[in-house]
Coordinates of N, CA and C in Angstrom, one line a residue:
M749 N -225.7 -118.4 -249.1 CA -225.4 -118.2 -247.7 C -226.0 -119.3 -246.8
T750 N -227.2 -119.7 -247.1 CA -227.8 -120.8 -246.4 C -227.0 -122.0 -246.5
W751 N -226.5 -122.3 -247.7 CA -225.7 -123.5 -247.9 C -224.4 -123.5 -247.0
T752 N -223.8 -122.3 -246.8 CA -222.6 -122.2 -246.0 C -222.9 -122.5 -244.5
V753 N -224.0 -121.9 -244.0 CA -224.4 -122.1 -242.6 C -224.7 -123.6 -242.4
T754 N -225.4 -124.2 -243.3 CA -225.8 -125.6 -243.2 C -224.5 -126.4 -243.2
N755 N -223.6 -126.1 -244.1 CA -222.4 -126.9 -244.2 C -221.6 -126.7 -242.9
G756 N -221.5 -125.5 -242.4 CA -220.8 -125.3 -241.1 C -221.4 -126.1 -240.0
I757 N -222.7 -126.2 -239.9 CA -223.4 -127.0 -238.9 C -223.0 -128.5 -239.0
L758 N -223.0 -129.0 -240.3 CA -222.7 -130.4 -240.5 C -221.3 -130.6 -240.0
V759 N -220.3 -129.7 -240.3 CA -219.0 -129.9 -239.9 C -218.9 -129.9 -238.4
A760 N -219.6 -129.0 -237.7 CA -219.6 -129.0 -236.3 C -220.2 -130.3 -235.7
L761 N -221.3 -130.8 -236.2 CA -221.8 -132.0 -235.7 C -220.9 -133.2 -235.9
A762 N -220.2 -133.2 -237.1 CA -219.3 -134.3 -237.3 C -218.1 -134.3 -236.3
A763 N -217.7 -133.1 -236.0 CA -216.6 -132.9 -235.0 C -217.0 -133.4 -233.7
L764 N -218.2 -133.0 -233.3 CA -218.7 -133.5 -232.0 C -218.9 -135.0 -231.9
F765 N -219.4 -135.6 -233.0 CA -219.5 -137.0 -233.1 C -218.2 -137.7 -232.9
A766 N -217.2 -137.2 -233.6 CA -215.8 -137.8 -233.6 C -215.2 -137.7 -232.2
V767 N -215.4 -136.5 -231.5 CA -214.9 -136.4 -230.2 C -215.6 -137.3 -229.2
G768 N -216.9 -137.5 -229.4 CA -217.7 -138.3 -228.6 C -217.2 -139.8 -228.7
L769 N -216.9 -140.2 -229.9 CA -216.4 -141.6 -230.0 C -215.1 -141.8 -229.4
C770 N -214.2 -140.8 -229.5 CA -212.8 -140.9 -228.9 C -212.9 -140.9 -227.4
G771 N -213.9 -140.4 -226.8 CA -214.0 -140.3 -225.4 C -214.5 -141.6 -224.7
N772 N -215.0 -142.6 -225.5 CA -215.5 -143.8 -224.9 C -214.3 -144.7 -224.6
T773 N -214.3 -145.4 -223.5 CA -213.3 -146.4 -223.2 C -214.1 -147.8 -223.1
V774 N -213.3 -148.8 -223.3 CA -213.9 -150.2 -223.3 C -213.9 -150.7 -221.8
T775 N -215.1 -151.1 -221.4 CA -215.3 -151.7 -220.0 C -215.7 -153.1 -220.2
L776 N -215.1 -154.0 -219.4 CA -215.5 -155.4 -219.4 C -216.1 -155.8 -218.1
T777 N -217.2 -156.5 -218.1 CA -217.8 -157.0 -216.9 C -217.7 -158.5 -216.8
V778 N -217.3 -159.0 -215.7 CA -217.2 -160.4 -215.5 C -218.6 -161.0 -215.4
G779 N -219.0 -161.9 -216.3 CA -220.3 -162.4 -216.4 C -220.6 -163.6 -215.5
K780 N -221.9 -163.9 -215.4 CA -222.4 -165.0 -214.6 C -221.8 -166.3 -215.1
G781 N -221.5 -167.2 -214.2 CA -220.9 -168.5 -214.6 C -219.4 -168.5 -214.6
T782 N -218.8 -167.4 -214.3 CA -217.3 -167.4 -214.2 C -216.9 -168.1 -212.9
T783 N -215.9 -169.0 -213.0 CA -215.5 -169.7 -211.9 C -214.3 -169.0 -211.2
P784 N -214.0 -169.2 -209.9 CA -212.9 -168.5 -209.3 C -211.6 -168.7 -209.9
T785 N -211.4 -169.9 -210.5 CA -210.1 -170.2 -211.1 C -210.0 -169.9 -212.6
Y786 N -211.1 -169.3 -213.1 CA -211.2 -168.9 -214.5 C -211.2 -170.1 -215.4
T787 N -211.6 -171.3 -215.0 CA -211.7 -172.4 -216.0 C -212.9 -172.1 -216.9
H788 N -213.8 -171.3 -216.5 CA -214.9 -170.8 -217.3 C -214.9 -169.3 -217.1
L789 N -214.6 -168.5 -218.1 CA -214.5 -167.0 -218.0 C -215.5 -166.4 -219.0
V790 N -216.4 -165.5 -218.5 CA -217.4 -164.8 -219.3 C -217.1 -163.3 -219.2
L791 N -216.9 -162.6 -220.3 CA -216.6 -161.2 -220.3 C -217.7 -160.5 -221.2
V792 N -218.3 -159.4 -220.7 CA -219.2 -158.7 -221.4 C -218.7 -157.3 -221.7
A793 N -218.6 -156.9 -222.9 CA -218.0 -155.6 -223.3 C -219.1 -154.6 -223.4
N794 N -218.8 -153.3 -223.1 CA -219.8 -152.2 -223.2 C -219.9 -151.6 -224.6
L795 N -218.9 -151.9 -225.4 CA -218.9 -151.4 -226.8 C -218.7 -152.6 -227.8
P796 N -219.0 -152.4 -229.0 CA -218.9 -153.5 -230.0 C -217.5 -153.8 -230.4
I797 N -216.8 -154.6 -229.7 CA -215.4 -155.0 -230.1 C -215.5 -156.2 -231.0
H798 N -214.4 -156.5 -231.7 CA -214.5 -157.5 -232.8 C -213.9 -158.8 -232.3
E799 N -212.8 -158.8 -231.6 CA -212.2 -160.1 -231.1 C -211.8 -159.8 -229.6
L800 N -211.6 -160.9 -228.9 CA -211.2 -160.7 -227.5 C -210.3 -161.9 -227.1
A801 N -209.2 -161.7 -226.6 CA -208.3 -162.8 -226.2 C -207.6 -162.5 -224.8
I802 N -207.3 -163.5 -224.1 CA -206.6 -163.3 -222.8 C -205.3 -164.0 -222.8
R803 N -204.4 -163.5 -221.9 CA -203.0 -164.1 -221.7 C -202.8 -164.3 -220.3
E804 N -202.3 -165.5 -219.9 CA -202.0 -165.8 -218.5 C -200.7 -165.1 -218.1
K805 N -200.6 -164.9 -216.8 CA -199.3 -164.3 -216.3 C -198.1 -165.2 -216.7
G806 N -197.1 -164.6 -217.2 CA -195.9 -165.2 -217.6 C -195.9 -165.9 -219.0
A807 N -197.1 -165.9 -219.6 CA -197.2 -166.6 -220.9 C -196.7 -165.6 -222.0
A808 N -196.1 -166.1 -223.1 CA -195.6 -165.3 -224.2 C -196.7 -165.0 -225.1
E809 N -197.7 -165.9 -225.3 CA -198.7 -165.7 -226.3 C -200.1 -165.6 -225.7
F810 N -201.0 -165.0 -226.4 CA -202.4 -164.9 -226.0 C -203.1 -166.3 -226.3
L811 N -204.1 -166.7 -225.5 CA -204.8 -167.9 -225.8 C -205.7 -167.6 -227.1
D812 N -206.3 -168.6 -227.6 CA -207.1 -168.4 -228.8 C -208.2 -167.4 -228.5
D813 N -208.7 -166.8 -229.5 CA -209.8 -165.8 -229.3 C -211.0 -166.4 -228.5
M814 N -211.5 -165.6 -227.6 CA -212.7 -166.1 -226.9 C -213.9 -166.2 -227.9
K815 N -214.8 -167.1 -227.5 CA -216.0 -167.2 -228.4 C -217.0 -166.1 -228.1
E816 N -217.6 -165.5 -229.1 CA -218.6 -164.5 -228.9 C -220.0 -165.0 -229.2
S817 N -220.8 -164.9 -228.2 CA -222.2 -165.3 -228.4 C -222.9 -165.1 -227.0
P818 N -223.9 -164.3 -226.9 CA -224.5 -163.3 -227.9 C -223.5 -162.2 -228.2
A819 N -224.0 -161.2 -228.9 CA -223.1 -160.0 -229.2 C -222.5 -159.4 -228.0
K820 N -221.3 -159.0 -228.0 CA -220.5 -158.4 -227.0 C -220.3 -159.2 -225.7
T821 N -220.6 -160.5 -225.8 CA -220.4 -161.5 -224.7 C -219.4 -162.5 -225.1
F822 N -218.3 -162.7 -224.4 CA -217.2 -163.6 -224.8 C -217.0 -164.6 -223.7
T823 N -216.7 -165.8 -224.1 CA -216.5 -166.9 -223.2 C -215.2 -167.6 -223.5
Q824 N -214.5 -168.1 -222.4 CA -213.3 -168.9 -222.6 C -213.4 -170.0 -221.6
D825 N -213.2 -171.3 -222.1 CA -213.2 -172.4 -221.3 C -211.8 -173.0 -221.3
S826 N -211.3 -173.4 -220.1 CA -209.9 -173.9 -219.9 C -210.0 -175.2 -219.1
K827 N -209.2 -176.2 -219.5 CA -209.2 -177.4 -218.7 C -208.5 -177.3 -217.4
A828 N -207.5 -176.4 -217.4 CA -206.8 -176.1 -216.1 C -207.0 -174.7 -215.7
P829 N -206.9 -174.4 -214.4 CA -207.1 -173.0 -213.9 C -206.1 -172.1 -214.6
L830 N -206.6 -170.9 -215.0 CA -205.7 -169.9 -215.6 C -205.0 -169.1 -214.5
K831 N -203.7 -168.8 -214.8 CA -202.9 -168.1 -213.9 C -203.0 -166.6 -214.0
G832 N -203.5 -166.0 -213.0 CA -203.7 -164.5 -213.0 C -202.5 -163.8 -212.4
P833 N -202.5 -162.6 -212.6 CA -203.5 -161.7 -213.2 C -203.4 -161.9 -214.8
L834 N -204.6 -161.7 -215.4 CA -204.7 -161.9 -216.8 C -204.6 -160.6 -217.6
S835 N -204.0 -160.7 -218.8 CA -203.9 -159.6 -219.7 C -205.0 -159.8 -220.7
V836 N -205.4 -158.7 -221.4 CA -206.5 -158.7 -222.4 C -206.0 -158.0 -223.7
R837 N -206.5 -158.6 -224.8 CA -206.3 -158.0 -226.1 C -207.6 -158.0 -226.9
F838 N -208.0 -156.9 -227.5 CA -209.2 -157.0 -228.3 C -209.0 -156.1 -229.6
A839 N -209.8 -156.4 -230.6 CA -209.8 -155.7 -231.8 C -211.0 -154.8 -232.0
V840 N -210.8 -153.7 -232.5 CA -211.9 -152.8 -232.9 C -212.0 -152.8 -234.4
K841 N -213.2 -153.0 -234.9 CA -213.4 -153.0 -236.4 C -212.8 -151.8 -237.0
G842 N -211.9 -151.9 -237.9 CA -211.3 -150.8 -238.6 C -210.3 -150.0 -237.7
G843 N -210.0 -150.5 -236.5 CA -209.2 -149.7 -235.6 C -208.0 -150.4 -235.0
G844 N -207.7 -151.7 -235.4 CA -206.6 -152.4 -235.0 C -206.8 -153.0 -233.6
Y845 N -205.7 -153.5 -233.0 CA -205.7 -154.2 -231.8 C -205.3 -153.3 -230.6
R846 N -205.9 -153.5 -229.5 CA -205.6 -152.8 -228.2 C -205.3 -153.9 -227.2
N847 N -204.4 -153.6 -226.3 CA -204.2 -154.6 -225.2 C -203.8 -153.9 -223.9
R848 N -204.0 -154.6 -222.8 CA -203.7 -154.1 -221.5 C -203.1 -155.3 -220.7
D849 N -201.9 -155.1 -220.1 CA -201.3 -156.2 -219.4 C -201.8 -156.2 -217.9
E850 N -202.0 -157.5 -217.5 CA -202.3 -157.8 -216.1 C -203.5 -156.9 -215.6
I851 N -204.6 -156.9 -216.3 CA -205.7 -156.0 -216.0 C -206.7 -156.8 -215.1
F852 N -206.7 -158.1 -215.1 CA -207.6 -158.9 -214.3 C -206.9 -159.4 -213.1
P853 N -207.2 -158.9 -211.9 CA -206.5 -159.5 -210.7 C -207.1 -160.9 -210.5
V854 N -206.4 -161.7 -209.7 CA -206.8 -163.0 -209.3 C -208.1 -162.9 -208.5
G855 N -209.0 -163.9 -208.8 CA -210.2 -164.0 -207.9 C -211.3 -163.0 -208.2
L856 N -211.5 -162.5 -209.4 CA -212.6 -161.7 -209.8 C -213.9 -162.5 -209.7
K857 N -214.9 -161.9 -209.2 CA -216.2 -162.5 -209.1 C -217.2 -162.0 -210.2
P858 N -218.2 -162.8 -210.5 CA -219.2 -162.3 -211.5 C -219.8 -160.9 -211.0
G859 N -219.9 -160.0 -212.0 CA -220.4 -158.7 -211.7 C -219.3 -157.7 -211.6
A860 N -218.0 -158.1 -211.4 CA -216.9 -157.2 -211.3 C -216.7 -156.5 -212.6
V861 N -216.4 -155.2 -212.5 CA -216.2 -154.3 -213.7 C -214.8 -154.0 -213.9
I862 N -214.2 -154.2 -215.0 CA -212.8 -153.8 -215.3 C -212.8 -152.7 -216.4
N863 N -212.3 -151.5 -216.0 CA -212.2 -150.4 -216.9 C -210.8 -150.5 -217.5
T864 N -210.8 -150.7 -218.8 CA -209.5 -150.9 -219.5 C -208.8 -149.6 -219.7
N865 N -209.5 -148.4 -219.7 CA -208.9 -147.1 -220.0 C -208.4 -147.1 -221.4
I866 N -208.9 -148.0 -222.3 CA -208.4 -148.0 -223.7 C -209.5 -147.2 -224.5
P867 N -209.1 -146.2 -225.2 CA -210.1 -145.4 -226.0 C -210.6 -146.3 -227.1
F868 N -211.9 -146.1 -227.4 CA -212.5 -146.9 -228.5 C -212.4 -146.1 -229.8

């Protein structure tokens, strides 16, 4: 009998943990050093995402993945100003790619927070 109760508690805890993970959404914060034309863009994620890439308005392809260093902080350097609004794509380990179109409006300043509304 004790085994069944303990087993039931473990199942309940596992379910709560799974629901908790599903409820998190990825938020990106524009980091210090970001320029108004996005020639240097710094994004800080609130959750451990695997890769991060941006796409300019009107572009068919995403730019190369942003560089990650330190953990959850991604940077992109561009020789020319990036055309906003920018779209974002990121990968979750074991969870595939997620993307949002035109999520970054033109002229974001450091400290601005972008809620992607994408479940983690």
